Every structure is written in structure tokens, then in C-alpha cells.
PDB file of C-alpha atoms in Angstrom:
ATOM      1  CA  TYR A 267     -24.114  10.977  18.346  1.00 50.00           C
ATOM      2  CA  PHE A 268     -26.728  12.539  20.607  1.00 56.00           C
ATOM      3  CA  GLY A 269     -24.424  12.430  23.640  1.00 61.00           C
ATOM      4  CA  GLY A 270     -22.717  15.679  22.722  1.00 68.00           C
ATOM      5  CA  TYR A 271     -20.652  14.479  19.791  1.00 75.00           C
ATOM      6  CA  ALA A 272     -22.952  15.728  17.031  1.00 79.00           C
ATOM      7  CA  SER A 273     -20.816  18.719  16.068  1.00 82.00           C
ATOM      8  CA  GLN A 274     -17.612  16.634  16.116  1.00 82.00           C
ATOM      9  CA  VAL A 275     -19.146  13.915  13.925  1.00 83.00           C
ATOM     10  CA  SER A 276     -20.571  16.534  11.568  1.00 87.00           C
ATOM     11  CA  ALA A 277     -17.156  18.193  11.243  1.00 87.00           C
ATOM     12  CA  MET A 278     -15.554  14.802  10.488  1.00 87.00           C
ATOM     13  CA  HIS A 279     -18.130  14.183   7.781  1.00 90.00           C
ATOM     14  CA  GLU A 280     -17.526  17.596   6.231  1.00 91.00           C
ATOM     15  CA  GLU A 281     -13.758  16.979   6.248  1.00 90.00           C
ATOM     16  CA  ALA A 282     -14.218  13.573   4.608  1.00 89.00           C
ATOM     17  CA  VAL A 283     -16.373  15.079   1.867  1.00 91.00           C
ATOM     18  CA  ARG A 284     -13.719  17.775   1.280  1.00 91.00           C
ATOM     19  CA  PHE A 285     -10.849  15.240   1.170  1.00 89.00           C
ATOM     20  CA  VAL A 286     -12.553  13.161  -1.493  1.00 92.00           C
ATOM     21  CA  LYS A 287     -13.970  16.098  -3.442  1.00 94.00           C
ATOM     22  CA  GLU A 288     -10.472  17.591  -3.753  1.00 93.00           C
ATOM     23  CA  SER A 289      -8.911  14.249  -4.663  1.00 93.00           C
ATOM     24  CA  THR A 290      -8.001  13.234  -8.191  1.00 91.00           C
ATOM     25  CA  LYS A 291      -6.504  10.050  -9.562  1.00 92.00           C
ATOM     26  CA  ASP A 292      -3.118  11.695  -9.010  1.00 89.00           C
ATOM     27  CA  THR A 293      -3.834  11.792  -5.269  1.00 88.00           C
ATOM     28  CA  PHE A 294      -3.265   8.029  -5.274  1.00 89.00           C
ATOM     29  CA  ARG A 295       0.001   8.306  -7.235  1.00 86.00           C
ATOM     30  CA  ALA A 296       1.696  10.768  -4.895  1.00 66.00           C
ATOM     31  CA  GLU A 297       4.502   8.438  -3.830  1.00 61.00           C
ATOM     32  CA  GLN A 298       5.364   7.109  -7.276  1.00 55.00           C
ATOM     33  CA  THR A 299       9.063   6.600  -8.012  1.00 55.00           C
ATOM     34  CA  SER A 300      10.390   8.251 -11.181  1.00 54.00           C
ATOM     35  CA  GLN A 301      12.970   6.613 -13.419  1.00 55.00           C
ATOM     36  CA  VAL A 302      15.576   8.747 -15.237  1.00 57.00           C
ATOM     37  CA  TYR A 303      16.905   7.452 -18.587  1.00 61.00           C
ATOM     38  CA  ASP A 304      19.659   8.686 -20.892  1.00 68.00           C
ATOM     39  CA  VAL A 305      19.151   9.360 -24.623  1.00 75.00           C
ATOM     40  CA  ASN A 306      19.884   5.681 -25.390  1.00 78.00           C
ATOM     41  CA  GLY A 307      17.141   4.459 -23.063  1.00 75.00           C
ATOM     42  CA  THR A 308      19.518   3.241 -20.347  1.00 76.00           C
ATOM     43  CA  ARG A 309      18.232   3.848 -16.817  1.00 62.00           C
ATOM     44  CA  ILE A 310      20.517   6.241 -14.962  1.00 66.00           C
ATOM     45  CA  MET A 311      18.765   6.515 -11.605  1.00 56.00           C
ATOM     46  CA  SER A 312      15.546   6.354  -9.641  1.00 52.00           C
ATOM     47  CA  LEU A 313      14.055   9.389  -7.933  1.00 52.00           C
ATOM     48  CA  ARG A 314      11.834   8.427  -5.060  1.00 52.00           C
ATOM     49  CA  GLY A 315       9.905  10.159  -2.328  1.00 51.00           C
ATOM     50  CA  THR A 316       9.513   8.773   1.159  1.00 53.00           C
ATOM     51  CA  LYS A 317       8.568   5.391  -0.339  1.00 56.00           C
ATOM     52  CA  ASP A 318       9.861   3.545  -3.388  1.00 55.00           C
ATOM     53  CA  VAL A 319       6.657   2.873  -5.330  1.00 71.00           C
ATOM     54  CA  SER A 320       5.934   1.794  -8.905  1.00 83.00           C
ATOM     55  CA  TYR A 321       2.397   2.339 -10.168  1.00 90.00           C
ATOM     56  CA  LEU A 322       0.390  -0.015 -12.365  1.00 94.00           C
ATOM     57  CA  THR A 323      -2.904   0.874 -14.007  1.00 94.00           C
ATOM     58  CA  SER A 324      -5.800  -1.498 -13.537  1.00 96.00           C
ATOM     59  CA  ASP A 325      -5.314  -3.121 -16.947  1.00 95.00           C
ATOM     60  CA  GLU A 326      -1.670  -3.866 -16.018  1.00 95.00           C
ATOM     61  CA  ILE A 327      -2.672  -5.683 -12.819  1.00 96.00           C
ATOM     62  CA  PRO A 328      -3.482  -9.349 -13.455  1.00 94.00           C
ATOM     63  CA  GLU A 329      -7.077 -10.386 -12.757  1.00 95.00           C
ATOM     64  CA  GLU A 330      -5.754 -13.228 -10.568  1.00 93.00           C
ATOM     65  CA  VAL A 331      -4.077 -10.675  -8.277  1.00 95.00           C
ATOM     66  CA  LYS A 332      -7.273  -8.617  -8.040  1.00 96.00           C
ATOM     67  CA  GLU A 333      -9.404 -11.697  -7.371  1.00 95.00           C
ATOM     68  CA  ALA A 334      -6.985 -12.978  -4.730  1.00 93.00           C
ATOM     69  CA  MET A 335      -6.931  -9.628  -2.931  1.00 94.00           C
ATOM     70  CA  VAL A 336     -10.701  -9.297  -2.909  1.00 96.00           C
ATOM     71  CA  SER A 337     -11.092 -12.899  -1.757  1.00 94.00           C
ATOM     72  CA  ILE A 338      -8.654 -12.441   1.119  1.00 91.00           C
ATOM     73  CA  GLU A 339      -9.314  -8.846   2.193  1.00 92.00           C
ATOM     74  CA  ASP A 340     -12.940  -8.056   1.363  1.00 94.00           C
ATOM     75  CA  LYS A 341     -15.188 -10.759  -0.097  1.00 93.00           C
ATOM     76  CA  LYS A 342     -18.121  -8.333  -0.368  1.00 94.00           C
ATOM     77  CA  PHE A 343     -16.065  -5.612  -2.116  1.00 96.00           C
ATOM     78  CA  TYR A 344     -18.231  -5.546  -5.240  1.00 96.00           C
ATOM     79  CA  SER A 345     -21.525  -5.524  -3.353  1.00 95.00           C
ATOM     80  CA  HIS A 346     -21.060  -2.948  -0.567  1.00 94.00           C
ATOM     81  CA  GLY A 347     -20.902   0.833  -0.689  1.00 92.00           C
ATOM     82  CA  GLY A 348     -17.543   1.064   1.053  1.00 93.00           C
ATOM     83  CA  ILE A 349     -18.624  -0.221   4.464  1.00 90.00           C
ATOM     84  CA  ASP A 350     -19.370  -3.767   5.625  1.00 85.00           C
ATOM     85  CA  PHE A 351     -21.268  -3.236   8.861  1.00 80.00           C
ATOM     86  CA  LYS A 352     -21.514  -6.974   9.568  1.00 82.00           C
ATOM     87  CA  ALA A 353     -17.715  -7.257   9.393  1.00 76.00           C
ATOM     88  CA  ILE A 354     -17.325  -4.302  11.763  1.00 74.00           C
ATOM     89  CA  ILE A 355     -19.773  -5.830  14.248  1.00 78.00           C
ATOM     90  CA  ARG A 356     -17.996  -9.215  13.959  1.00 76.00           C
ATOM     91  CA  ALA A 357     -14.624  -7.561  14.658  1.00 67.00           C
ATOM     92  CA  VAL A 358     -16.000  -5.650  17.653  1.00 70.00           C
ATOM     93  CA  TRP A 359     -17.583  -8.830  19.030  1.00 72.00           C
ATOM     94  CA  ALA A 360     -14.278 -10.715  18.635  1.00 68.00           C
ATOM     95  CA  MET A 361     -12.482  -7.882  20.425  1.00 68.00           C
ATOM     96  CA  VAL A 362     -14.953  -8.023  23.330  1.00 71.00           C
ATOM     97  CA  ARG A 363     -14.612 -11.828  23.576  1.00 75.00           C
ATOM     98  CA  ASN A 364     -10.817 -11.882  23.313  1.00 74.00           C
ATOM     99  CA  GLY A 365     -10.018  -8.653  25.136  1.00 71.00           C
ATOM    100  CA  GLU A 366      -7.919  -7.453  22.194  1.00 63.00           C
ATOM    101  CA  VAL A 367      -8.194  -6.732  18.498  1.00 56.00           C
ATOM    102  CA  THR A 368      -7.899 -10.096  16.741  1.00 52.00           C
ATOM    103  CA  GLN A 369      -9.499  -9.370  13.371  1.00 57.00           C
ATOM    104  CA  GLY A 370     -10.275  -6.417  11.164  1.00 66.00           C
ATOM    105  CA  GLY A 371     -13.600  -5.161   9.954  1.00 71.00           C
ATOM    106  CA  SER A 372     -12.352  -2.667   7.391  1.00 88.00           C
ATOM    107  CA  THR A 373     -13.186  -3.007   3.732  1.00 95.00           C
ATOM    108  CA  ILE A 374     -10.661  -2.443   0.951  1.00 96.00           C
ATOM    109  CA  THR A 375     -12.136   1.040   0.523  1.00 97.00           C
ATOM    110  CA  GLN A 376     -11.755   1.818   4.221  1.00 95.00           C
ATOM    111  CA  GLN A 377      -8.152   0.587   4.175  1.00 94.00           C
ATOM    112  CA  LEU A 378      -7.477   2.839   1.177  1.00 96.00           C
ATOM    113  CA  ALA A 379      -9.087   5.798   2.988  1.00 95.00           C
ATOM    114  CA  ARG A 380      -6.885   5.203   6.034  1.00 93.00           C
ATOM    115  CA  THR A 381      -3.726   4.748   3.946  1.00 92.00           C
ATOM    116  CA  ILE A 382      -4.165   7.882   1.822  1.00 93.00           C
ATOM    117  CA  PHE A 383      -6.012  10.357   4.019  1.00 93.00           C
ATOM    118  CA  LEU A 384      -5.633   9.308   7.662  1.00 89.00           C
ATOM    119  CA  ASN A 385      -3.327   7.458  10.048  1.00 81.00           C
ATOM    120  CA  ASN A 386      -3.429   4.193  11.995  1.00 78.00           C
ATOM    121  CA  ASP A 387      -4.695   5.632  15.277  1.00 80.00           C
ATOM    122  CA  ARG A 388      -7.181   3.337  16.978  1.00 76.00           C
ATOM    123  CA  THR A 389      -9.793   5.865  18.014  1.00 78.00           C
ATOM    124  CA  TRP A 390     -13.496   6.067  17.334  1.00 78.00           C
ATOM    125  CA  GLN A 391     -12.926   9.439  15.665  1.00 82.00           C
ATOM    126  CA  ARG A 392     -10.451   8.012  13.148  1.00 83.00           C
ATOM    127  CA  LYS A 393     -12.778   5.081  12.468  1.00 84.00           C
ATOM    128  CA  MET A 394     -15.734   7.416  11.858  1.00 87.00           C
ATOM    129  CA  GLU A 395     -13.688   9.554   9.477  1.00 92.00           C
ATOM    130  CA  GLU A 396     -12.516   6.407   7.692  1.00 92.00           C
ATOM    131  CA  ILE A 397     -16.137   5.335   7.235  1.00 92.00           C
ATOM    132  CA  PHE A 398     -17.133   8.757   5.902  1.00 95.00           C
ATOM    133  CA  ILE A 399     -14.183   8.890   3.486  1.00 96.00           C
ATOM    134  CA  ALA A 400     -14.834   5.341   2.258  1.00 96.00           C
ATOM    135  CA  THR A 401     -18.455   6.187   1.541  1.00 96.00           C
ATOM    136  CA  GLU A 402     -17.428   9.275  -0.416  1.00 96.00           C
ATOM    137  CA  LEU A 403     -14.722   7.368  -2.343  1.00 97.00           C
ATOM    138  CA  GLU A 404     -17.363   4.859  -3.448  1.00 97.00           C
ATOM    139  CA  LYS A 405     -19.489   7.720  -4.789  1.00 97.00           C
ATOM    140  CA  LYS A 406     -16.649   9.313  -6.763  1.00 97.00           C
ATOM    141  CA  TYR A 407     -14.613   6.355  -8.067  1.00 98.00           C
ATOM    142  CA  THR A 408     -15.479   3.008  -9.641  1.00 97.00           C
ATOM    143  CA  LYS A 409     -14.713  -0.270  -7.901  1.00 98.00           C
ATOM    144  CA  ASP A 410     -12.006  -0.924 -10.478  1.00 97.00           C
ATOM    145  CA  GLU A 411     -10.365   2.435  -9.728  1.00 98.00           C
ATOM    146  CA  ILE A 412     -10.554   1.854  -5.972  1.00 98.00           C
ATOM    147  CA  LEU A 413      -8.938  -1.569  -6.331  1.00 98.00           C
ATOM    148  CA  GLU A 414      -6.214  -0.066  -8.563  1.00 97.00           C
ATOM    149  CA  PHE A 415      -5.511   2.670  -6.000  1.00 97.00           C
ATOM    150  CA  TYR A 416      -5.464   0.112  -3.199  1.00 97.00           C
ATOM    151  CA  LEU A 417      -3.065  -2.313  -4.883  1.00 96.00           C
ATOM    152  CA  ASN A 418      -0.696   0.557  -5.643  1.00 94.00           C
ATOM    153  CA  ASN A 419      -0.679   1.996  -2.114  1.00 93.00           C
ATOM    154  CA  ILE A 420      -0.947  -0.728   0.491  1.00 92.00           C
ATOM    155  CA  TYR A 421       2.005  -2.101   2.392  1.00 92.00           C
ATOM    156  CA  PHE A 422       2.986  -5.657   1.459  1.00 93.00           C
ATOM    157  CA  GLY A 423       5.745  -5.905   4.080  1.00 93.00           C
ATOM    158  CA  ASN A 424       9.536  -5.730   3.798  1.00 92.00           C
ATOM    159  CA  GLY A 425       9.465  -2.197   2.381  1.00 88.00           C
ATOM    160  CA  TYR A 426       7.129  -2.969  -0.548  1.00 90.00           C
ATOM    161  CA  TYR A 427       4.278  -0.470  -0.918  1.00 89.00           C
ATOM    162  CA  CYS A 428       2.624  -1.642  -4.124  1.00 91.00           C
ATOM    163  CA  ILE A 429       1.850  -4.831  -6.017  1.00 94.00           C
ATOM    164  CA  LYS A 430       4.576  -4.331  -8.646  1.00 93.00           C
ATOM    165  CA  ASP A 431       7.367  -3.874  -6.117  1.00 91.00           C
ATOM    166  CA  ALA A 432       6.066  -6.715  -3.940  1.00 94.00           C
ATOM    167  CA  SER A 433       5.927  -9.042  -6.953  1.00 95.00           C
ATOM    168  CA  GLU A 434       9.462  -8.169  -7.983  1.00 94.00           C
ATOM    169  CA  GLY A 435      10.778  -8.215  -4.416  1.00 94.00           C
ATOM    170  CA  TYR A 436       9.246 -11.493  -3.271  1.00 96.00           C
ATOM    171  CA  PHE A 437       9.243 -13.473  -6.514  1.00 96.00           C
ATOM    172  CA  GLY A 438      11.701 -11.706  -8.825  1.00 95.00           C
ATOM    173  CA  LYS A 439       9.091 -11.292 -11.551  1.00 95.00           C
ATOM    174  CA  GLU A 440       6.537  -8.874 -12.944  1.00 93.00           C
ATOM    175  CA  PRO A 441       2.954  -9.172 -11.626  1.00 93.00           C
ATOM    176  CA  GLU A 442       1.691 -10.552 -14.960  1.00 93.00           C
ATOM    177  CA  ASP A 443       4.115 -13.487 -14.571  1.00 94.00           C
ATOM    178  CA  LEU A 444       2.875 -14.524 -11.114  1.00 93.00           C
ATOM    179  CA  THR A 445       1.304 -17.936 -10.704  1.00 92.00           C
ATOM    180  CA  ASP A 446      -2.107 -18.190  -9.033  1.00 89.00           C
ATOM    181  CA  TYR A 447      -0.350 -19.407  -5.869  1.00 91.00           C
ATOM    182  CA  GLU A 448       2.052 -16.434  -5.892  1.00 92.00           C
ATOM    183  CA  SER A 449      -0.824 -14.019  -6.509  1.00 88.00           C
ATOM    184  CA  THR A 450      -2.592 -15.363  -3.456  1.00 86.00           C
ATOM    185  CA  LEU A 451       0.523 -15.098  -1.282  1.00 86.00           C
TER     186      LEU A 451
END
């Protein structure tokens, strides 16, 4: 910070604050697929953006799915303010030992920040911005909202970008019909 990067870090912080300040709940629904129905209620077609995404509100997402995601991705989700510094240090230490990135240190909130506002570049600048955005997201939105946004925007593989589509694609059923085992997978 004091090595000449102060103005760059300050600008990243200001940008992060602006991103989150200007965000609304609709920011996290930007890729949602629309369904078109006829007057009899028969689906005619789907209108999708760059991704085919169905959105579920928090109360439509089974608790087992939420618990499984938190357990696997970010055990301290409900107790941190968007950043888990111990996890970041652990990931850096593993990278130094192994000579390559072998584990992540990002929280669910950081992953959401990267998915919605940033890119996957592996630079210190992107990581700093991710940290700033995550901190601001935690100030503006509840943990429940952040988890809802996350489960509706992350990539589950094979072209599935949300929990509903992943549930239907992998298991042929709605999320509320998943078993505990399927929720964990």
C-alpha cells in the first residue's frame, strides 16, 4: 500500500463502493430466462440472455441446499463480514508450498462479487477489488440475500448457472425434491 499503490488501491475501493451502492436486487437477476405462455397457460418459448438461468427466491431454495453449500464452500459464512483472512492466508501458504494454486480462499460473498462485478483474472488488483466489493455487499445485503444471489448466479458445470437449472439438469427434479445426498452433490 505504501509502496506507491495507495492511489490505485483507493480508486479500487471507491469503484467497489460505487458498484454496490448502485446495485439492487435486480442486479443479481440480470441473466434470468423469461418464459412466454399463451392464453391457455401453455409455454410457447423461452427467451434467454447469454445464459439460461431460472431464479429462485430464498424461500424457494431448500434449507438442505443452503446448508450444504455453506458447509462445502464457506463454513464461516454466517460469522464473517465477507472476508475470511485465515482462509486467504491458508490458500497463499498452500500455493507457496505447492508452487501452484491448489485451494481457494474466497468466501461465498467474494465469489458472488467476482461473478457479478468482476472477472476471473488472477491479479492482486482483482483480488483487492473482490475484497472491497464483498465487504460492501455484506453491509448492504443480509446473509440470506447474499446466499440467494449466490445460488442463482454461480456456475454448477455443464452449462448450469443456478441451483434450479442444476437440480433439473443433473437430477431431473425441482430443488425442493432433492435428497440430502443430491443437495450435497
